[in-house]
mmCIF file with all atom_site columns, C-alpha atoms in Angstrom:
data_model
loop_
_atom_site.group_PDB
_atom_site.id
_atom_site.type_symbol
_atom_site.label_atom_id
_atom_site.label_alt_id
_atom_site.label_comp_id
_atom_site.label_asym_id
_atom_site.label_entity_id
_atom_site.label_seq_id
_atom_site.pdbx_PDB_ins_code
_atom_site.Cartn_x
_atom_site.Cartn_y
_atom_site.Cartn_z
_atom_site.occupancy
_atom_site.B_iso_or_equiv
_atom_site.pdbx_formal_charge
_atom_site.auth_seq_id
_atom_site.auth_comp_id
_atom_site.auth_asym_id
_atom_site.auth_atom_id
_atom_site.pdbx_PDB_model_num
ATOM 1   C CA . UNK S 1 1   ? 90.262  183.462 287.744 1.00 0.00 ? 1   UNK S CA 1
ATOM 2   C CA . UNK S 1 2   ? 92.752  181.670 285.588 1.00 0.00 ? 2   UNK S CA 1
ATOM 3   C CA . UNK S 1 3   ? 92.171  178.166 283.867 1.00 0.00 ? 3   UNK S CA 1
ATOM 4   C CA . UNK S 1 4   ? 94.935  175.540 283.377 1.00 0.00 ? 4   UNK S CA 1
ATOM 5   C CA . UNK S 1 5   ? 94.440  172.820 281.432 1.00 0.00 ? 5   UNK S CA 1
ATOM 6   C CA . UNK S 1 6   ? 95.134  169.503 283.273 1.00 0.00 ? 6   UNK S CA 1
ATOM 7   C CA . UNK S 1 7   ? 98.217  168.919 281.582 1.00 0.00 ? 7   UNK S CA 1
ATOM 8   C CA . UNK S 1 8   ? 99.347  172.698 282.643 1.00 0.00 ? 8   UNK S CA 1
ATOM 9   C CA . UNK S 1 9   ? 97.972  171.943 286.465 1.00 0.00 ? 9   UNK S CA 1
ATOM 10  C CA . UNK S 1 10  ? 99.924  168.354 286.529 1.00 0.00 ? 10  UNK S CA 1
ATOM 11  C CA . UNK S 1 11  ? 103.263 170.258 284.702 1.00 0.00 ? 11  UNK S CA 1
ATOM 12  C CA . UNK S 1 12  ? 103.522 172.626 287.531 1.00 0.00 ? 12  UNK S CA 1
ATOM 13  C CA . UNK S 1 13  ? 102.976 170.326 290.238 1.00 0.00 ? 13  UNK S CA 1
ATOM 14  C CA . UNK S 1 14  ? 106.033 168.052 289.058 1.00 0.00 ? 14  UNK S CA 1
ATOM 15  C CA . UNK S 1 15  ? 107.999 171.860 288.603 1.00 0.00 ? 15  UNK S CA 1
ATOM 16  C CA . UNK S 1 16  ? 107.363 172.646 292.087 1.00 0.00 ? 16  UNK S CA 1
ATOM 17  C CA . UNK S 1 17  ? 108.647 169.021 293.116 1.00 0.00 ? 17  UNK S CA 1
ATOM 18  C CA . UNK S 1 18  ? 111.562 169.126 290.523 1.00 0.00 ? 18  UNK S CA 1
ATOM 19  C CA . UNK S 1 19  ? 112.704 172.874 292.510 1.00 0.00 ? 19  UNK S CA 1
ATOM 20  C CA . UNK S 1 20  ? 112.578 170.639 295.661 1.00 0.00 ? 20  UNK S CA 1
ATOM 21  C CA . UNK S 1 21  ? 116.334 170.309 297.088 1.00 0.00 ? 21  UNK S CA 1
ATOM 22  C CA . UNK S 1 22  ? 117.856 166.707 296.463 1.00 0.00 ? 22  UNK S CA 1
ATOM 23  C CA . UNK S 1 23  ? 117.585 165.893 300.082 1.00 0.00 ? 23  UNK S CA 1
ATOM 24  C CA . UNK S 1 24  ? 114.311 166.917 300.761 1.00 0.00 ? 24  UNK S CA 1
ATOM 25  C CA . UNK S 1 25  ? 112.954 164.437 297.662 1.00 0.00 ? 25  UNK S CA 1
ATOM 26  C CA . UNK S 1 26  ? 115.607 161.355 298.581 1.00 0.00 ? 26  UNK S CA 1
ATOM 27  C CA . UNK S 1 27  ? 113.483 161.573 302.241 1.00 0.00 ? 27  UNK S CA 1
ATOM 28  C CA . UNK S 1 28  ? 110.351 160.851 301.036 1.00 0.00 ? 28  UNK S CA 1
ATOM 29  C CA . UNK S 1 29  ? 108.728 157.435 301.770 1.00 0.00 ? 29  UNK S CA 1
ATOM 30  C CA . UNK S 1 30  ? 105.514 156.156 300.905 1.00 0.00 ? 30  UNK S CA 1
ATOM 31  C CA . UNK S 1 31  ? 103.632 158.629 300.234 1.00 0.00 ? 31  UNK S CA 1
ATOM 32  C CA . UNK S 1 32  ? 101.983 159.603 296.962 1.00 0.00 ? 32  UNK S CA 1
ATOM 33  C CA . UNK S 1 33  ? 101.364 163.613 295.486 1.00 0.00 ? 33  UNK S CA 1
ATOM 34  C CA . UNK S 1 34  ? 98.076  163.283 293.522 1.00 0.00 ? 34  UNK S CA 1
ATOM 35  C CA . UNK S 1 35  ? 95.548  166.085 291.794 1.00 0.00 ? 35  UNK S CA 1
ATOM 36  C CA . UNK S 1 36  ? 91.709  166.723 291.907 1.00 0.00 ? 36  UNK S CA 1
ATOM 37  C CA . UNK S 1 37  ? 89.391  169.045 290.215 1.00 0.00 ? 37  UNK S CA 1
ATOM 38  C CA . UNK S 1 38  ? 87.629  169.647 293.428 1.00 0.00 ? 38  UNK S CA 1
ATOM 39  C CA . UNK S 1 39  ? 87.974  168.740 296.903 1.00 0.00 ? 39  UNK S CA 1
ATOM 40  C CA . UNK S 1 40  ? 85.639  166.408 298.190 1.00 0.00 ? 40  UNK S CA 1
ATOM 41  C CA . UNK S 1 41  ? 83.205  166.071 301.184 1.00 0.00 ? 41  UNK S CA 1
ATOM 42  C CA . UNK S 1 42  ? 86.532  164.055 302.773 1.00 0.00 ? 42  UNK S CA 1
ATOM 43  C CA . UNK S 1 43  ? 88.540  166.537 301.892 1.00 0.00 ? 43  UNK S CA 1
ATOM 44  C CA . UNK S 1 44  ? 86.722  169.064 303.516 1.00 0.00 ? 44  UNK S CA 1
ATOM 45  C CA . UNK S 1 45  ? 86.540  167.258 306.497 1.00 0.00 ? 45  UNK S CA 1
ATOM 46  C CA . UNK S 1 46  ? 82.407  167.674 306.256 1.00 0.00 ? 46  UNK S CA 1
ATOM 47  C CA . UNK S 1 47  ? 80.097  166.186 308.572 1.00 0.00 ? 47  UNK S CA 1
ATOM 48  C CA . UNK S 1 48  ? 77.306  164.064 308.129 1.00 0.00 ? 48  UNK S CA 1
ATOM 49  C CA . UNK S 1 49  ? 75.435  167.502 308.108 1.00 0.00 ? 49  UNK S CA 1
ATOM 50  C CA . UNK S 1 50  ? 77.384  169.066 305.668 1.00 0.00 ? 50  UNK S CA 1
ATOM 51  C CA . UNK S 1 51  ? 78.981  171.281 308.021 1.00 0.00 ? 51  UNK S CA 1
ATOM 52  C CA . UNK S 1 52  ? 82.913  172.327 308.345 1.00 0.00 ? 52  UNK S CA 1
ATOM 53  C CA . UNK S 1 53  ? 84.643  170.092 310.474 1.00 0.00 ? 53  UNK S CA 1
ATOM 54  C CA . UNK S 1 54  ? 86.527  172.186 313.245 1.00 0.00 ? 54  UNK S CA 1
ATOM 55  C CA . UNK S 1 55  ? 90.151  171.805 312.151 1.00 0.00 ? 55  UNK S CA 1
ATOM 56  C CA . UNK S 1 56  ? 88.915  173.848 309.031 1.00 0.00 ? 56  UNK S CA 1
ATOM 57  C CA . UNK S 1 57  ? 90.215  177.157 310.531 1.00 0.00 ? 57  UNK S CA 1
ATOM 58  C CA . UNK S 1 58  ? 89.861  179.620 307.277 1.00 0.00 ? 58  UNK S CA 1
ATOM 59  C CA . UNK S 1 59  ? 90.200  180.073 303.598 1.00 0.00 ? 59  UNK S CA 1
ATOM 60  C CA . UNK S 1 60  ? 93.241  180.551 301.198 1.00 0.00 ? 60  UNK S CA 1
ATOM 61  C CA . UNK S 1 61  ? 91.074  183.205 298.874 1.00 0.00 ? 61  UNK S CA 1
ATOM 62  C CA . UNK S 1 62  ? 90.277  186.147 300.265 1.00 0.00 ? 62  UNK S CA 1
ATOM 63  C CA . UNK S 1 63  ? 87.585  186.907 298.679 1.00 0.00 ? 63  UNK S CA 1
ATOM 64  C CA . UNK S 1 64  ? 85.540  183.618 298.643 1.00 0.00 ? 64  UNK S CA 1
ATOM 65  C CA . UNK S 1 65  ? 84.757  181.798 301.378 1.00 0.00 ? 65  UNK S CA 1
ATOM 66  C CA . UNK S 1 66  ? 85.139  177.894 302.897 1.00 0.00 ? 66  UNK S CA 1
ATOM 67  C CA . UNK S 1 67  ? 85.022  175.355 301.525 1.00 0.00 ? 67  UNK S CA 1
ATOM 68  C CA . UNK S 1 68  ? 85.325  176.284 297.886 1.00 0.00 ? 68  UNK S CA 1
ATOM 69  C CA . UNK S 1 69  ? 89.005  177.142 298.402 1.00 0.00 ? 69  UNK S CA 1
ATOM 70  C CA . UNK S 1 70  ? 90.617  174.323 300.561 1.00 0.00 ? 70  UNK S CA 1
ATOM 71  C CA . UNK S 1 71  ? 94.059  174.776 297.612 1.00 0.00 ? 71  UNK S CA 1
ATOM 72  C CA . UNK S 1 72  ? 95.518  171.404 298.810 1.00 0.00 ? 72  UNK S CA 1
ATOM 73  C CA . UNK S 1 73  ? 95.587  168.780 301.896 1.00 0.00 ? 73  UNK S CA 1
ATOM 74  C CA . UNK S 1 74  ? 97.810  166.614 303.762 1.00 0.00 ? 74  UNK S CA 1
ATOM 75  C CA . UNK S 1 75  ? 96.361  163.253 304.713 1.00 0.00 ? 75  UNK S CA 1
ATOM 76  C CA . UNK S 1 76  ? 98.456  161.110 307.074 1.00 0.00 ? 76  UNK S CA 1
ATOM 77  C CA . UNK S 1 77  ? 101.154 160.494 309.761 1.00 0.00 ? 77  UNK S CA 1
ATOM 78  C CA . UNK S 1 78  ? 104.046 163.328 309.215 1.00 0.00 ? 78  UNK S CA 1
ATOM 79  C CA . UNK S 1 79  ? 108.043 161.606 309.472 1.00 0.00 ? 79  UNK S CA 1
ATOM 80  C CA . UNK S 1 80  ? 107.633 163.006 312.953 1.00 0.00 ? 80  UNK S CA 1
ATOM 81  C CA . UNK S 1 81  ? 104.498 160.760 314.173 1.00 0.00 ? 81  UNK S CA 1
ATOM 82  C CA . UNK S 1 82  ? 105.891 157.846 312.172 1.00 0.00 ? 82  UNK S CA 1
ATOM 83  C CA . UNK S 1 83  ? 108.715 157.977 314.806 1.00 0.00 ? 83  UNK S CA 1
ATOM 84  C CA . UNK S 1 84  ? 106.951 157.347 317.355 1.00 0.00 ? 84  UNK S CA 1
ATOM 85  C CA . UNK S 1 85  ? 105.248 154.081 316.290 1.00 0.00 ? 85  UNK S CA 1
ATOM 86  C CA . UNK S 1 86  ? 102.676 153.117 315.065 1.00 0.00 ? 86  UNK S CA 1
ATOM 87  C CA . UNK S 1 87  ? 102.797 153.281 311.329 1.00 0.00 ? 87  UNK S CA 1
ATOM 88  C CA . UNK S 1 88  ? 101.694 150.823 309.376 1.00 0.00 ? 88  UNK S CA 1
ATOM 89  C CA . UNK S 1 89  ? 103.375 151.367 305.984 1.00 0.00 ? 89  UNK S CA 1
ATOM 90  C CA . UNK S 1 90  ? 100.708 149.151 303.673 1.00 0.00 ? 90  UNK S CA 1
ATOM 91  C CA . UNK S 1 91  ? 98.741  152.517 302.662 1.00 0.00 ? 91  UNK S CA 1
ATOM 92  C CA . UNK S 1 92  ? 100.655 155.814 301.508 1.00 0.00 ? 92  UNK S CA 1
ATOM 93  C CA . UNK S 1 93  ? 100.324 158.975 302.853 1.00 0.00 ? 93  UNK S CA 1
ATOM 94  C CA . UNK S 1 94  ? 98.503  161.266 300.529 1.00 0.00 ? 94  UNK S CA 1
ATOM 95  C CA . UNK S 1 95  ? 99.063  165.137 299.335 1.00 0.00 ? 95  UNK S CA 1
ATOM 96  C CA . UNK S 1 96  ? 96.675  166.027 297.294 1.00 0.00 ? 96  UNK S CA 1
ATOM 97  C CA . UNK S 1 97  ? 96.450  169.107 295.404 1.00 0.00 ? 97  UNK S CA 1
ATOM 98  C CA . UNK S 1 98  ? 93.076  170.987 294.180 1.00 0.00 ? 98  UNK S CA 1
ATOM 99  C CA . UNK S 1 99  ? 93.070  172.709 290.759 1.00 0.00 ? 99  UNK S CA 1
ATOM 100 C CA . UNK S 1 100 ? 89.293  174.244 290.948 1.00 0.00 ? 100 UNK S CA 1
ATOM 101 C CA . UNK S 1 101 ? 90.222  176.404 293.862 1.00 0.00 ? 101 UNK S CA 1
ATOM 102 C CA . UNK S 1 102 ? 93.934  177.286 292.501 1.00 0.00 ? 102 UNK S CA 1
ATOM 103 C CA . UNK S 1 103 ? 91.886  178.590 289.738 1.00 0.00 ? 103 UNK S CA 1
ATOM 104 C CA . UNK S 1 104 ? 89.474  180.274 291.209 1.00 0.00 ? 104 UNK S CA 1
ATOM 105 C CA . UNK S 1 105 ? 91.783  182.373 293.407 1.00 0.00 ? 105 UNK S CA 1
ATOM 106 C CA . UNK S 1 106 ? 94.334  183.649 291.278 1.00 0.00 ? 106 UNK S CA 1
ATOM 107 C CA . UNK S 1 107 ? 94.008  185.623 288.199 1.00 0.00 ? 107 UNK S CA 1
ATOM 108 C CA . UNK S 1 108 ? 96.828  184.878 286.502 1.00 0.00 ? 108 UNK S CA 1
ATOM 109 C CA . UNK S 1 109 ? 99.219  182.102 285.231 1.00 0.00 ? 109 UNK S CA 1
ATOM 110 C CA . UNK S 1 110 ? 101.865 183.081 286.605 1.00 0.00 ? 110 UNK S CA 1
ATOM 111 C CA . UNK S 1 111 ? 100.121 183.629 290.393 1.00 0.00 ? 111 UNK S CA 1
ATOM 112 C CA . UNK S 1 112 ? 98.606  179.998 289.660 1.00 0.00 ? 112 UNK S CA 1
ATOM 113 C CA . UNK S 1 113 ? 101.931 178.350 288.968 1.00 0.00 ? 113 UNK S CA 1
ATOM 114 C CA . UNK S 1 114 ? 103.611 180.455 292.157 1.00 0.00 ? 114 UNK S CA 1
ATOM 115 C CA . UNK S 1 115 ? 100.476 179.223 294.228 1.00 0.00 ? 115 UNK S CA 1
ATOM 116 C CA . UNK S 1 116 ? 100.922 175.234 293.023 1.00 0.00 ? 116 UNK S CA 1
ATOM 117 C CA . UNK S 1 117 ? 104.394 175.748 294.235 1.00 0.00 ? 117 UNK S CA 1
ATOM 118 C CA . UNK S 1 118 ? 103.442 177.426 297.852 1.00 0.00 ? 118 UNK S CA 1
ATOM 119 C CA . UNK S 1 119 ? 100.601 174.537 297.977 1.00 0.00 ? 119 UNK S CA 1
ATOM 120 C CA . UNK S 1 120 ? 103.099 171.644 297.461 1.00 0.00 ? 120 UNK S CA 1
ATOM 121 C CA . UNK S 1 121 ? 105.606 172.923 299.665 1.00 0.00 ? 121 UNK S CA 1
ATOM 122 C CA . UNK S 1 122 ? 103.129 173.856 302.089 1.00 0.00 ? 122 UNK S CA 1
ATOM 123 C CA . UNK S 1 123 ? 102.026 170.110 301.887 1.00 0.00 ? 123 UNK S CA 1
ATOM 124 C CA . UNK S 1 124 ? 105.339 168.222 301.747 1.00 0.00 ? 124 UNK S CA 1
ATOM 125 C CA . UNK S 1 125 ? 106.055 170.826 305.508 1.00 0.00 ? 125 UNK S CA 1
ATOM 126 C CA . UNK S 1 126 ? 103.136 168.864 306.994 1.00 0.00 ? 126 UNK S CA 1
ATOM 127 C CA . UNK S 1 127 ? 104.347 165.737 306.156 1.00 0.00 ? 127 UNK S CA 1
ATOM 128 C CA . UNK S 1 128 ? 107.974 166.690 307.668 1.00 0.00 ? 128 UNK S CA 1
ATOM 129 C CA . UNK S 1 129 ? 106.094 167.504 310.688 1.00 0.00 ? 129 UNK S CA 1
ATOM 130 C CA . UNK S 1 130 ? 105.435 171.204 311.035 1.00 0.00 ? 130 UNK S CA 1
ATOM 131 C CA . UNK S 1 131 ? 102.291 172.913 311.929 1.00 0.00 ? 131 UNK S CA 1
ATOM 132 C CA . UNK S 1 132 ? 100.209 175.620 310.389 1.00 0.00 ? 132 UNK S CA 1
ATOM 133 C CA . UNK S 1 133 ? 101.599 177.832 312.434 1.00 0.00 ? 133 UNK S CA 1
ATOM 134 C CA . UNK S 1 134 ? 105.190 177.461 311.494 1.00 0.00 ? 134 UNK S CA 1
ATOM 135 C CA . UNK S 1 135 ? 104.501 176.923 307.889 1.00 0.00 ? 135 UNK S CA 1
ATOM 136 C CA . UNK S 1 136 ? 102.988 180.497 308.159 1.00 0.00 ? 136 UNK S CA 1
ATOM 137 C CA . UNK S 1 137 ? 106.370 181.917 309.417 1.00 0.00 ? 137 UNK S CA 1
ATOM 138 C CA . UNK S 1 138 ? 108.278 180.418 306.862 1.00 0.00 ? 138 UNK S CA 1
ATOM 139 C CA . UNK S 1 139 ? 105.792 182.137 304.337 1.00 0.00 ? 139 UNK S CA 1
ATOM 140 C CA . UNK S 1 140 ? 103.438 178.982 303.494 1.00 0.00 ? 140 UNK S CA 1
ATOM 141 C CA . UNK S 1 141 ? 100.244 179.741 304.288 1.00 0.00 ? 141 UNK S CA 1
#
């Protein structure tokens, strides 16, 4: 376990956007990158039960288990499903990336920061349009 303060967390979110290739920033549109402490019942996709909704498929830590790990979520219409109609621009797309779990999992600053990084990417990859399973091949888990 490594704590960041939220000035550290919030620093190495905008690195991992400011590594981000020109071309891959200039593309996106409406849609804002935003922090939590913790994800949220939402987040988690949680029932009215409190149980894990099915798309929740497994954690990012191996050692603790869902939901206490969810590291960072993509919530809206990827460039991809915009194309084919439908969107209604008024509301942006959110990524939104969870420090208490980035913290929990790694031990170090340095695997933190790297992680942030992964998560943001990861993120961003969604809203391009690729799947889990892709994102996985390209080494985004």
């Amino acid at each position: 376990m490594h704590r960041m303060t939220d000035e550290e967390f919030e620093a190495a979110i905008e690195e991992a956007l400011d590594a981000m290739p020109e071309q891959f920033l200039d593309a996106l549109e409406n849609i804002a990158i935003v922090w939590e402490d913790e994800p949220s019942a939402y987040h988690l996709g949680l029932d009215d039960e409190g149980d894990v909704a099915s798309w929740q498929d497994g954690g990012e830590c191996e050692d603790e288990p869902l939901p206490d790990d969810l590291l960072g979520l993509f919530d809206g219409l990827s460039l991809v499903e915009r194309a084919e109609g439908g969107y209604d621009d008024d509301i942006p797309d959110v990524i939104t990336i969870f420090k208490g779990p980035h913290e929990r999992c790694f031990s170090s600053r340095e695997e933190v920061v790297d992680e942030i990084g992964k998560t943001v990417i990861h993120e961003l990859g969604h809203y391009f349009g690729l799947d889990e399973e892709r994102l996985a091949a390209m080494g985004y888990e």
